[in-house]
Coordinates of C-alpha atoms in Angstrom, one line a residue:
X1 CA -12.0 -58.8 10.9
X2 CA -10.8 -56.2 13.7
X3 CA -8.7 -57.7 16.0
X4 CA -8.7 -56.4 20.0
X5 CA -5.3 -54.9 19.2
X6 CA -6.5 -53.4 16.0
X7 CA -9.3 -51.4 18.1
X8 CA -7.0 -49.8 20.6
X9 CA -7.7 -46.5 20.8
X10 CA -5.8 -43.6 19.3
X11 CA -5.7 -39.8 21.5
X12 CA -7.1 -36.8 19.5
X13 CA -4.6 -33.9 21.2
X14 CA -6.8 -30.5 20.7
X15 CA -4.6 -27.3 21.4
X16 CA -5.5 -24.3 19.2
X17 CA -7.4 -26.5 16.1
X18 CA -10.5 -26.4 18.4
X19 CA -13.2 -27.5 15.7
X20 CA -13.9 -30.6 13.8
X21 CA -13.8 -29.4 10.2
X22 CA -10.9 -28.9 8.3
X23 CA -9.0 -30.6 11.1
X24 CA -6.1 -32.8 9.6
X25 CA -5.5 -34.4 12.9
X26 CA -8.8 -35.5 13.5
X27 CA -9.8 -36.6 9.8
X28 CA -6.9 -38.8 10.5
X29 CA -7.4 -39.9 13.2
X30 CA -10.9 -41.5 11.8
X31 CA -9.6 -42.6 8.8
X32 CA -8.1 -44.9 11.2
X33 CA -11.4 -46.7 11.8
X34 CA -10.7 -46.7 15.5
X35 CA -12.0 -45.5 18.6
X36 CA -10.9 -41.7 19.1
X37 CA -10.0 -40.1 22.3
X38 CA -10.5 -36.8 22.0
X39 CA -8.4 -34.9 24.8
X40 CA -7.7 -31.0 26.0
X41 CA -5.0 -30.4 28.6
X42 CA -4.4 -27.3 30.3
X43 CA -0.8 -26.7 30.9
X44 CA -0.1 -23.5 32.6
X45 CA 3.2 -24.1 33.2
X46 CA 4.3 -22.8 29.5
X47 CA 6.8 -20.7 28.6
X48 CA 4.2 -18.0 27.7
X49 CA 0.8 -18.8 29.8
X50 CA -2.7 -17.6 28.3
X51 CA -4.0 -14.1 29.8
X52 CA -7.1 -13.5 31.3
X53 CA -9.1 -12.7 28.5
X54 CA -7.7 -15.9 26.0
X55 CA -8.5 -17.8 29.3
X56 CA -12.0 -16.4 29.0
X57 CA -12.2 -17.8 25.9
X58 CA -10.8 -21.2 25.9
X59 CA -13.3 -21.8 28.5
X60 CA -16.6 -20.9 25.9
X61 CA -14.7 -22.8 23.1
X62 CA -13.9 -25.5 24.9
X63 CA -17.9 -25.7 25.9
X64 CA -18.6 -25.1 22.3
X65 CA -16.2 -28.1 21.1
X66 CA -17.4 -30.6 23.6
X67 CA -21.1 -29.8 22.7
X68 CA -19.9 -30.7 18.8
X69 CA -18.2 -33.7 20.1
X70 CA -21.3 -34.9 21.8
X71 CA -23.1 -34.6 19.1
X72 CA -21.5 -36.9 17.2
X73 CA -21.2 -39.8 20.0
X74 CA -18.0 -38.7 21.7
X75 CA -17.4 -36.2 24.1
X76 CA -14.1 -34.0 24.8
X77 CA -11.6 -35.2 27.9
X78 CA -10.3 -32.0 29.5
X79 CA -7.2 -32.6 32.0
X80 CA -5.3 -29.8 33.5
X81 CA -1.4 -30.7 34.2
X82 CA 1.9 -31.1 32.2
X83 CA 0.5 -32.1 29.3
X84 CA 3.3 -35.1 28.7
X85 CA 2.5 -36.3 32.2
X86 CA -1.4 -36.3 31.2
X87 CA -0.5 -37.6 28.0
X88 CA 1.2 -40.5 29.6
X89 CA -1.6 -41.0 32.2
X90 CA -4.5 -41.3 29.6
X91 CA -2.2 -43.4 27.6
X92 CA -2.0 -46.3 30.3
X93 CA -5.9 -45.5 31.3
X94 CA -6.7 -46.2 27.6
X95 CA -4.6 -48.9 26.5
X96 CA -3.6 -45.9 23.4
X97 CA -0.5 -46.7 21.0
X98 CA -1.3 -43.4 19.1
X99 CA -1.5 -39.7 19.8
X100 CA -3.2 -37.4 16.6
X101 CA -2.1 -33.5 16.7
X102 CA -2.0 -30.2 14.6
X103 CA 1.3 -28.9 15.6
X104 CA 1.9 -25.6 17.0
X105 CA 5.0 -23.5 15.6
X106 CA 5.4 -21.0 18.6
X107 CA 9.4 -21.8 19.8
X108 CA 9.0 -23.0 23.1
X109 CA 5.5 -24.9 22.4
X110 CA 7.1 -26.5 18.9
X111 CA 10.3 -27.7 21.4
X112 CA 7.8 -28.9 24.4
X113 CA 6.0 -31.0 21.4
X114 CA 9.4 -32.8 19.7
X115 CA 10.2 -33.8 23.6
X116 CA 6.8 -35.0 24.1
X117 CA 7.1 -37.1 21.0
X118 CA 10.5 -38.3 21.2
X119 CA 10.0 -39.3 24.7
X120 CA 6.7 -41.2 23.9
X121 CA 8.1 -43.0 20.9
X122 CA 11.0 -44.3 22.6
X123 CA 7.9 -46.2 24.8
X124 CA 6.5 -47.7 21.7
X125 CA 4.0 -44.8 21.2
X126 CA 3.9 -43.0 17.9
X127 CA 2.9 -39.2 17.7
X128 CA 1.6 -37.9 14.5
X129 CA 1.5 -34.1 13.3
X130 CA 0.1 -32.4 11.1
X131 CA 0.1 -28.6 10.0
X132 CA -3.5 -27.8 10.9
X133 CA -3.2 -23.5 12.0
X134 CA -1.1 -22.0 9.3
X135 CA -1.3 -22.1 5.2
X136 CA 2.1 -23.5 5.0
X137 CA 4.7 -24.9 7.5
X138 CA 7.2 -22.6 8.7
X139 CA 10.3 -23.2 6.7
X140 CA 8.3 -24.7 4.0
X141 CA 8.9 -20.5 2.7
X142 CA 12.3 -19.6 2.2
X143 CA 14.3 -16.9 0.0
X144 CA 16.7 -17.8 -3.6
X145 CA 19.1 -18.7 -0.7
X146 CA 17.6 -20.9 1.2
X147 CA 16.7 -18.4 4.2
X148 CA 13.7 -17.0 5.9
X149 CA 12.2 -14.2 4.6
X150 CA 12.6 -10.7 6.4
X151 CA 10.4 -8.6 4.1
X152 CA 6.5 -9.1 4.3
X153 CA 5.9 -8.4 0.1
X154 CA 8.1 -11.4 -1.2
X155 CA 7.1 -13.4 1.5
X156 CA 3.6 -13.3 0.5
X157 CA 3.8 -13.4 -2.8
X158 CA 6.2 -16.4 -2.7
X159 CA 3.4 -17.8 -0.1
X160 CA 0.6 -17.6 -2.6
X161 CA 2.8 -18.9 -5.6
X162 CA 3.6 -22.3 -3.4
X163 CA 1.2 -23.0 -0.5
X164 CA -1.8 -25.4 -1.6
X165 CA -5.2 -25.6 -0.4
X166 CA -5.9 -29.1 1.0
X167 CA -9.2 -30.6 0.4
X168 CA -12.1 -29.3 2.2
X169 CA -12.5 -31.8 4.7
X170 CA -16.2 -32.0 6.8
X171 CA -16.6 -32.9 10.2
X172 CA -16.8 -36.3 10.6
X173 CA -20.9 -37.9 10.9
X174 CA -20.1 -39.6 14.4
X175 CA -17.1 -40.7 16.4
X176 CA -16.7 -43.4 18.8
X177 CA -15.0 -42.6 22.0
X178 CA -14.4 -45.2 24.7
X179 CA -16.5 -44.2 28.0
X180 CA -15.4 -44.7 31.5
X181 CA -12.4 -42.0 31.4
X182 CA -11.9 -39.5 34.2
X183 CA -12.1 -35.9 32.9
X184 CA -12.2 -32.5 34.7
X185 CA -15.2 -30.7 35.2
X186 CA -14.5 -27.5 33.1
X187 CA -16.4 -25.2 35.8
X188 CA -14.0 -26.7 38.2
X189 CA -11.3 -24.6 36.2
X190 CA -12.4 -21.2 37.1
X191 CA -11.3 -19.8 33.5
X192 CA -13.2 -16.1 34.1
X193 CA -11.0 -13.4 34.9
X194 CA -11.0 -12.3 38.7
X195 CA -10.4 -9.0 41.0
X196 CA -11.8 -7.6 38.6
X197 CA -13.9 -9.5 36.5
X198 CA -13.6 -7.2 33.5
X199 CA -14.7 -9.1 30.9
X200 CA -19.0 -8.6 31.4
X201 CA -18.4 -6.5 27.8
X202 CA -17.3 -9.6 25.9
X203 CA -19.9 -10.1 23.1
X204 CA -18.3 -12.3 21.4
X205 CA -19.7 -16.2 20.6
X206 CA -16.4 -18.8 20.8
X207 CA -16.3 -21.9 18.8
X208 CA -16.8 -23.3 15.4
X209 CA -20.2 -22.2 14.9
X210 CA -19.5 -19.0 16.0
X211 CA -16.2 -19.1 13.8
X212 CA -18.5 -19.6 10.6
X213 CA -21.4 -16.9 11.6
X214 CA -18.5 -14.2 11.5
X215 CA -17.2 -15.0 8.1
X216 CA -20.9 -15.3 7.3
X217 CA -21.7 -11.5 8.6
X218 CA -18.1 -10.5 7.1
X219 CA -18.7 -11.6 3.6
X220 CA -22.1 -10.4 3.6
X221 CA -21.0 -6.1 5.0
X222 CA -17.5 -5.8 6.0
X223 CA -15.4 -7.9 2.7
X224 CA -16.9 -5.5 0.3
X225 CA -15.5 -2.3 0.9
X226 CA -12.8 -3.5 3.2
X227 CA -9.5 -1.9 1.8
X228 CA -11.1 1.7 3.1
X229 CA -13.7 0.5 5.9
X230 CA -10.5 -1.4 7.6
X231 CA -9.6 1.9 8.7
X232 CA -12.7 3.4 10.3
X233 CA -12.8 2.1 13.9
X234 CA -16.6 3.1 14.2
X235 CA -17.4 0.6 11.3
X236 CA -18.2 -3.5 11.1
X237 CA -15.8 -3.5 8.4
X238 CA -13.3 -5.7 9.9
X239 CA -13.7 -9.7 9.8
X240 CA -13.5 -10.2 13.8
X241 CA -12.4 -13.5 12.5
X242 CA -8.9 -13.1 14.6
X243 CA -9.3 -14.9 17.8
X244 CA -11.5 -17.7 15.8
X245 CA -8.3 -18.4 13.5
X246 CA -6.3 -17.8 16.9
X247 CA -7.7 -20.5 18.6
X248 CA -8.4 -22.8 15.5
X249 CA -12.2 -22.3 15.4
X250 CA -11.7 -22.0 11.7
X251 CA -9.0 -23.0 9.1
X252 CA -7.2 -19.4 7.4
X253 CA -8.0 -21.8 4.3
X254 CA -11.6 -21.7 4.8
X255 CA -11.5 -18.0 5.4
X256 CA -9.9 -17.5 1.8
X257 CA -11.7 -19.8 0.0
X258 CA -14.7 -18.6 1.1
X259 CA -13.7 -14.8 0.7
X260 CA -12.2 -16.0 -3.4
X261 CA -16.0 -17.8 -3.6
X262 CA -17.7 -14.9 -3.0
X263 CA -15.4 -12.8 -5.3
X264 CA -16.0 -15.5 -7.9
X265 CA -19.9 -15.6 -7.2
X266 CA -19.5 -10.9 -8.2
X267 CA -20.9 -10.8 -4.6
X268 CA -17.9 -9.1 -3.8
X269 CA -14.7 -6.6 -5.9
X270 CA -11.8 -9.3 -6.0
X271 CA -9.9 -6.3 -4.8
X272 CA -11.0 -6.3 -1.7
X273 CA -10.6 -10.1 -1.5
X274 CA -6.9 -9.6 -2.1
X275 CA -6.8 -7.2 0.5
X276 CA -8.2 -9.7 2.7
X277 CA -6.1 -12.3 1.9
X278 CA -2.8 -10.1 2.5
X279 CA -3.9 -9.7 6.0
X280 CA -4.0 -13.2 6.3
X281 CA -0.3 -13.1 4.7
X282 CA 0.7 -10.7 7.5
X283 CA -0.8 -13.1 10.2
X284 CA 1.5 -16.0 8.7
X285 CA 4.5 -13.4 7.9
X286 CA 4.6 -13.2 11.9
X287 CA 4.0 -17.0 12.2
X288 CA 7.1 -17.5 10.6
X289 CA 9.1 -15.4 11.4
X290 CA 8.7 -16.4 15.3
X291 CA 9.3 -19.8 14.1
X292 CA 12.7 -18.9 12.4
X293 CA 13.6 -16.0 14.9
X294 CA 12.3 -17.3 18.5
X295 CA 14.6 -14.6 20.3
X296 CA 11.7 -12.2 18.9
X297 CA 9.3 -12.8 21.8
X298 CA 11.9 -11.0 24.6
X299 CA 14.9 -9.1 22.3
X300 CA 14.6 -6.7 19.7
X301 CA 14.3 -8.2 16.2
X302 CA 16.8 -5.7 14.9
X303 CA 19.7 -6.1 17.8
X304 CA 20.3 -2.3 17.9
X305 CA 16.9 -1.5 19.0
X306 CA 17.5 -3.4 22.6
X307 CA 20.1 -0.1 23.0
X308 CA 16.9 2.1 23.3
X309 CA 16.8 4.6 26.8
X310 CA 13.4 3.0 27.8
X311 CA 12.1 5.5 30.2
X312 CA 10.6 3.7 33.2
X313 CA 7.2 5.4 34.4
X314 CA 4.6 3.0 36.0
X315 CA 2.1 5.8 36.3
X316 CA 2.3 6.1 32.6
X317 CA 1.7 3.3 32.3
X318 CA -1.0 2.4 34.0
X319 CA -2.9 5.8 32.0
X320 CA -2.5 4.4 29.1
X321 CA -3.7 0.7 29.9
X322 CA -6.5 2.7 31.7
X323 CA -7.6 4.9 28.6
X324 CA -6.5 8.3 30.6
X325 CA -4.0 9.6 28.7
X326 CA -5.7 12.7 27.7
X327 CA -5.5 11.8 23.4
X328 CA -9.0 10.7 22.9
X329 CA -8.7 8.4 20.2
X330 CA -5.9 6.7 22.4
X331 CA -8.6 6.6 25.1
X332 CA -11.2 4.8 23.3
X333 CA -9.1 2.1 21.9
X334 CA -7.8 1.6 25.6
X335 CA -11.4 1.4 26.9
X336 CA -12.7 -0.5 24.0
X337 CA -9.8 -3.1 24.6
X338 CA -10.5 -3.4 28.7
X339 CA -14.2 -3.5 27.9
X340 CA -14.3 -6.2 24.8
X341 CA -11.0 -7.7 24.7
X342 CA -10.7 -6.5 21.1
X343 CA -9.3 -3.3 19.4
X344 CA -9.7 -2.0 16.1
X345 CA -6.6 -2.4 14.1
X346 CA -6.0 1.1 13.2
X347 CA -6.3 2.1 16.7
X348 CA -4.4 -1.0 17.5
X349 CA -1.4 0.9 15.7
X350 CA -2.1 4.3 17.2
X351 CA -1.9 3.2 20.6
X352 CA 1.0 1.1 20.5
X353 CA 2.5 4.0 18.4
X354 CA 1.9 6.4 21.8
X355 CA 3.3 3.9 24.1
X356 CA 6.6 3.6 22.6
X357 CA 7.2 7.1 20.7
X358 CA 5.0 9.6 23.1
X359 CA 5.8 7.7 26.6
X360 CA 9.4 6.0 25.3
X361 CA 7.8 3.3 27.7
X362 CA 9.5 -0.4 26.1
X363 CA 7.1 -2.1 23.6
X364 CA 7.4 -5.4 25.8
X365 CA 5.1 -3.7 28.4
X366 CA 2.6 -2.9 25.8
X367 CA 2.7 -6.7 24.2
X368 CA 2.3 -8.0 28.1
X369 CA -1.3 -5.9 28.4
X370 CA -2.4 -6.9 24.8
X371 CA -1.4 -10.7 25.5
X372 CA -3.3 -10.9 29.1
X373 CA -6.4 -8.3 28.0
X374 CA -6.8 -9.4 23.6
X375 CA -9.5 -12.1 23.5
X376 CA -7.2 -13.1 20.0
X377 CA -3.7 -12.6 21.9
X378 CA -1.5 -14.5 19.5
X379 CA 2.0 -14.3 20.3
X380 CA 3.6 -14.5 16.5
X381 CA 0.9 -11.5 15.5
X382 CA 1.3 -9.7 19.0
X383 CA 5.3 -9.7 18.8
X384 CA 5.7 -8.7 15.4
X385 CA 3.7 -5.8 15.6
X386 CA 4.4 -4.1 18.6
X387 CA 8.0 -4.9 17.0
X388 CA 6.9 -3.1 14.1
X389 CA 4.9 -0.3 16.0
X390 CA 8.9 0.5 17.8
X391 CA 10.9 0.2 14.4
X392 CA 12.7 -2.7 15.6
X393 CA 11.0 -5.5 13.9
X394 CA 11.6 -7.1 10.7
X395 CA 10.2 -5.3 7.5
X396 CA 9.0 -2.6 10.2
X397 CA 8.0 1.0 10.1
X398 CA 10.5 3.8 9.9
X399 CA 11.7 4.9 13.1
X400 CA 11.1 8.2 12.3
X401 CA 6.9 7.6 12.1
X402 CA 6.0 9.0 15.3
X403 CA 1.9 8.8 15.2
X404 CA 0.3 12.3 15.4
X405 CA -2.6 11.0 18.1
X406 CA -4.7 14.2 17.2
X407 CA -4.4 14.1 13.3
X408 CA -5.2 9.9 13.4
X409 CA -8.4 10.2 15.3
X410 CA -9.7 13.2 12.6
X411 CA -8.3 11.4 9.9
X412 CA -9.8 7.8 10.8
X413 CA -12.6 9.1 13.1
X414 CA -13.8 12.7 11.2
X415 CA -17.4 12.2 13.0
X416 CA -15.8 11.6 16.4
X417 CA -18.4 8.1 16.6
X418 CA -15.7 5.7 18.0
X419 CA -14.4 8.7 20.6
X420 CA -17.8 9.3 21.5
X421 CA -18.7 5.7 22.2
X422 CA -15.8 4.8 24.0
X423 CA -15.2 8.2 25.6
X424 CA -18.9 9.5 26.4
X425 CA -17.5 12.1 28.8
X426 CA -16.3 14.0 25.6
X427 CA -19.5 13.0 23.9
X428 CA -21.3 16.5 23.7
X429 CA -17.8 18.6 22.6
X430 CA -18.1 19.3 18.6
X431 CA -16.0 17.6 15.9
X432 CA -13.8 20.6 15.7
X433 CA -12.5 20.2 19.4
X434 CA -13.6 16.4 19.9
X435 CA -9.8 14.7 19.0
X436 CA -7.7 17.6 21.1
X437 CA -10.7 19.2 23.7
X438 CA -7.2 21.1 25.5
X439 CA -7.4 23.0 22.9
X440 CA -11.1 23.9 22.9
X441 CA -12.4 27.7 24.4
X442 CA -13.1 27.1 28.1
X443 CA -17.0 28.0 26.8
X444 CA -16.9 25.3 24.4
X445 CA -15.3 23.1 27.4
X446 CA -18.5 24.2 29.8
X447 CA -21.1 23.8 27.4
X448 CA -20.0 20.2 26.9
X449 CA -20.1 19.9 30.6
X450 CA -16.0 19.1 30.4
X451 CA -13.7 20.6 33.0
X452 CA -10.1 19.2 32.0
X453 CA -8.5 17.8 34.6
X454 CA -11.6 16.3 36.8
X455 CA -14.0 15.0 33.4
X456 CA -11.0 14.2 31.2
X457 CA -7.5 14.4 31.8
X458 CA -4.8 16.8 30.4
X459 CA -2.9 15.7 27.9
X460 CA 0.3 13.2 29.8
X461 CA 2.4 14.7 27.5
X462 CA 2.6 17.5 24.5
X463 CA 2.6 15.9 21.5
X464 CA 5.5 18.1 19.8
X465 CA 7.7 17.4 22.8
X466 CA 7.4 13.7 22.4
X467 CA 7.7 13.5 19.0
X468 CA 11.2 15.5 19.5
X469 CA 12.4 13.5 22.8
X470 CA 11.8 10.2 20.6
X471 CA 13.7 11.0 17.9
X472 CA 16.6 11.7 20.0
X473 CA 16.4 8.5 21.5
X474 CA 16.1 7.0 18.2
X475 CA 19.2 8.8 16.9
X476 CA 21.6 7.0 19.8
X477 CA 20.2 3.6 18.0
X478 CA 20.0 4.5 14.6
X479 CA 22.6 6.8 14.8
X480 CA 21.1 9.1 11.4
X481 CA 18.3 12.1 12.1
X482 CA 15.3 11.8 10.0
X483 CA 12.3 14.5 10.0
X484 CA 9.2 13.0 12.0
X485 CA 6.3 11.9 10.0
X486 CA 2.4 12.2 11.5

């Protein structure tokens, strides 16, 4: 027989594990048998505070999860504070001894959590944790001595030799949640991005359900010729699954086993499946590594690097976040980004490549735009590449690869479709001219209706120029010469 004290209830924290499948915190939290308080707190006063566009869409997942929740009998509790000081408040409201969560690994949130839980205990209330956002803790993968790995190809493979797949776990068929708690009206929050509201573009559907319809459409197109189509920014090749597995929406370990199903059912080349799963890898290879190397999110992973002669150039700047550079393929990822709140990965790379190499502009300006306008802004995957991008990252590119933007948008974009689309101005010049129109015959140029410097702009900077200013920069870091590489 349950006892009063028996049925106290126990808090269900949500943070980025917004769905109620696969969710270790909330399976045990019911296997508890007792009433479950499932709760959200906004905190903006972290270290690293969402941007506009992961703001955008906390607030449709957050809409999405509570719809779930009701469902089921319960409902979600959204507070917006400290989170310890909400925490504490729902805690004497509810009479709770227990608080359920999936741990986050990012440094400053993985401190704020060990504070939150120490403090609590020490008033009788026990936290519980559980990895419910990675395939394998961080520092659960270590080297023959004992140390984090700094090389992406060990580190996967000793991933996949040792990480285990838990148990599919389905949400649960109802939960009972005690009423009568206070909880903010989520319209009250004003999540939408203002002055502008650029974010009218975003066709994206947040939550769980929406987390499962984009595997669904991936594994059905994009999964079965994805080792080539990754690389074609005018094709649904990609998985879009990013800011799902960014904001928990879905477990990487359903993503896999569903991809390894389908490669087991012939619907799919296991090839491509591997592929798949390596860019998972990469996603946990930054995961990791933040965890192990927190001085990543403001110094140079490689401490030479922080010697670079950054050039400062706000008006730079602001053309390249604008998608007016004058490099049309740089142009349409820029415009795609500020329009969607995605980017193609390829293009991901050959604008973060221009930044840093063509502008010598620091890569920590570049990862502040992607964090406050990339709808799946996650600060391990966001850090570690545009680390990798500048050559001062762990396991990162050669210093010397200076991107070529003219020869990447015919290589990856022959037809011109993903220029055209993003840069319709261009839209009528032919293939030949399409990726450097400077270079087009002024008859070409009036033909396509394009006067350079009013339709389009020039070109910020020649390409050869660049390429030759940033390897003399590189040299006072690296201190060797190297021929470039487009």
């Amino acid at each position: 027989m349950t006892t009063k004290a028996d049925d106290s209830p126990v808090i269900l924290w949500f943070r980025r594990d917004l769905r109620l499948a696969d969710n270790p915190a909330l399976t045990h939290a019911v296997e508890t048998g007792r009433p479950v308080i499932p709760v959200y707190i906004l905190d903006q006063g972290a270290a690293t505070p969402m941007g506009g566009a992961s703001l955008w869409w906390l607030d449709k997942s957050l809409r999405a999860l509570d719809a779930a929740l009701s469902a089921l009998g319960s409902r979600l509790i959204l507070r917006r504070s400290d989170s310890e000081a909400e925490l504490r408040r729902l805690i004497r409201e509810a009479g709770a001894g227990t608080v359920f969560l999936n741990r986050r690994f990012e440094p400053d949130a993985f401190a704020r959590d060990a504070d939150i839980a120490h403090g609590l205990q020490a008033e009788g209330v026990t936290c519980k944790g559980w990895n419910g956002t990675l395939l394998a803790r961080p520092g659960s993968v270590l080297n023959g001595s004992g140390l984090p790995y700094k090389v992406f190809t060990p580190f996967h493979r000793a991933l996949l030799a040792t990480a285990v797949a838990p148990p599919p776990a389905p949400a649960p068929d109802s939960l009972r949640t005690p009423t009568g708690l206070a909880s903010d009206n989520i319209n009250t929050w004003d999540l939408h991005p203002r002055r502008p509201d650029w974010s009218g573009g975003f066709d994206w559907t947040p939550g769980e359900a929406g987390a499962e319809a984009a595997l669904a459409a991936f594994l059905s197109r994009g999964l079965k010729s994805y080792s080539l189509g990754r690389d074609i920014p005018a094709e649904p090749a990609t998985s879009r699954l990013s800011p799902h597995l960014h904001f928990g929406e879905i477990s990487p370990w359903r993503a896999i086993g569903a991809a390894r199903a389908a490669a087991t059912e012939g619907r799919v080349p296991a090839p491509e499946v591997d592929k798949f799963v390596a860019e998972i890898g990469w996603r946990e290879f930054s995961a990791h590594l933040l965890h192990a190397f927190p001085q990543m999110t403001d110094a140079a992973f490689r401490p030479e690097y922080d010697a670079m002669p950054w050039r400062n150039d706000p008006a730079g700047l602001e053309a390249w976040q604008r998608g007016r550079t004058g490099y049309p393929v740089v142009d349409a990822g820029m415009r795609e980004l500020w329009t969607t709140g995605f980017m193609h990965n390829r293009v991901r790379m050959i604008v973060a490549s221009f930044l840093v190499k063509h502008l010598l502009i620091d890569w920590r300006e570049g990862e502040a735009w992607f964090r406050d306008t990339l709808v799946d802004a996650d600060l391990a995957s966001n850090v570690q590449n545009w680390q990798w991008v500048a050559g001062s990252g762990a396991d990162a590119a050669p210093y010397f690869r200076i991107f070529n933007p003219v020869t990447q948008g015919q290589k990856f974009d022959a037809d011109g479709r993903y220029v055209r689309r993003w840069v319709p101005e261009l839209r009528k010049l032919p293939d030949r001219w399409l990726h450097a129109p400077w270079t087009a015959p002024i008859g070409v140029l009036d033909l396509a209706g394009v006067r350079l410097g009013r339709d389009y702009p020039r070109p910020l900077v020649d390409h050869a120029m660049a390429r030759e200013r940033a390897l003399e920069a590189l040299k006072t870091v690296v201190g060797s010469r190297a021929a470039a590489e487009d």
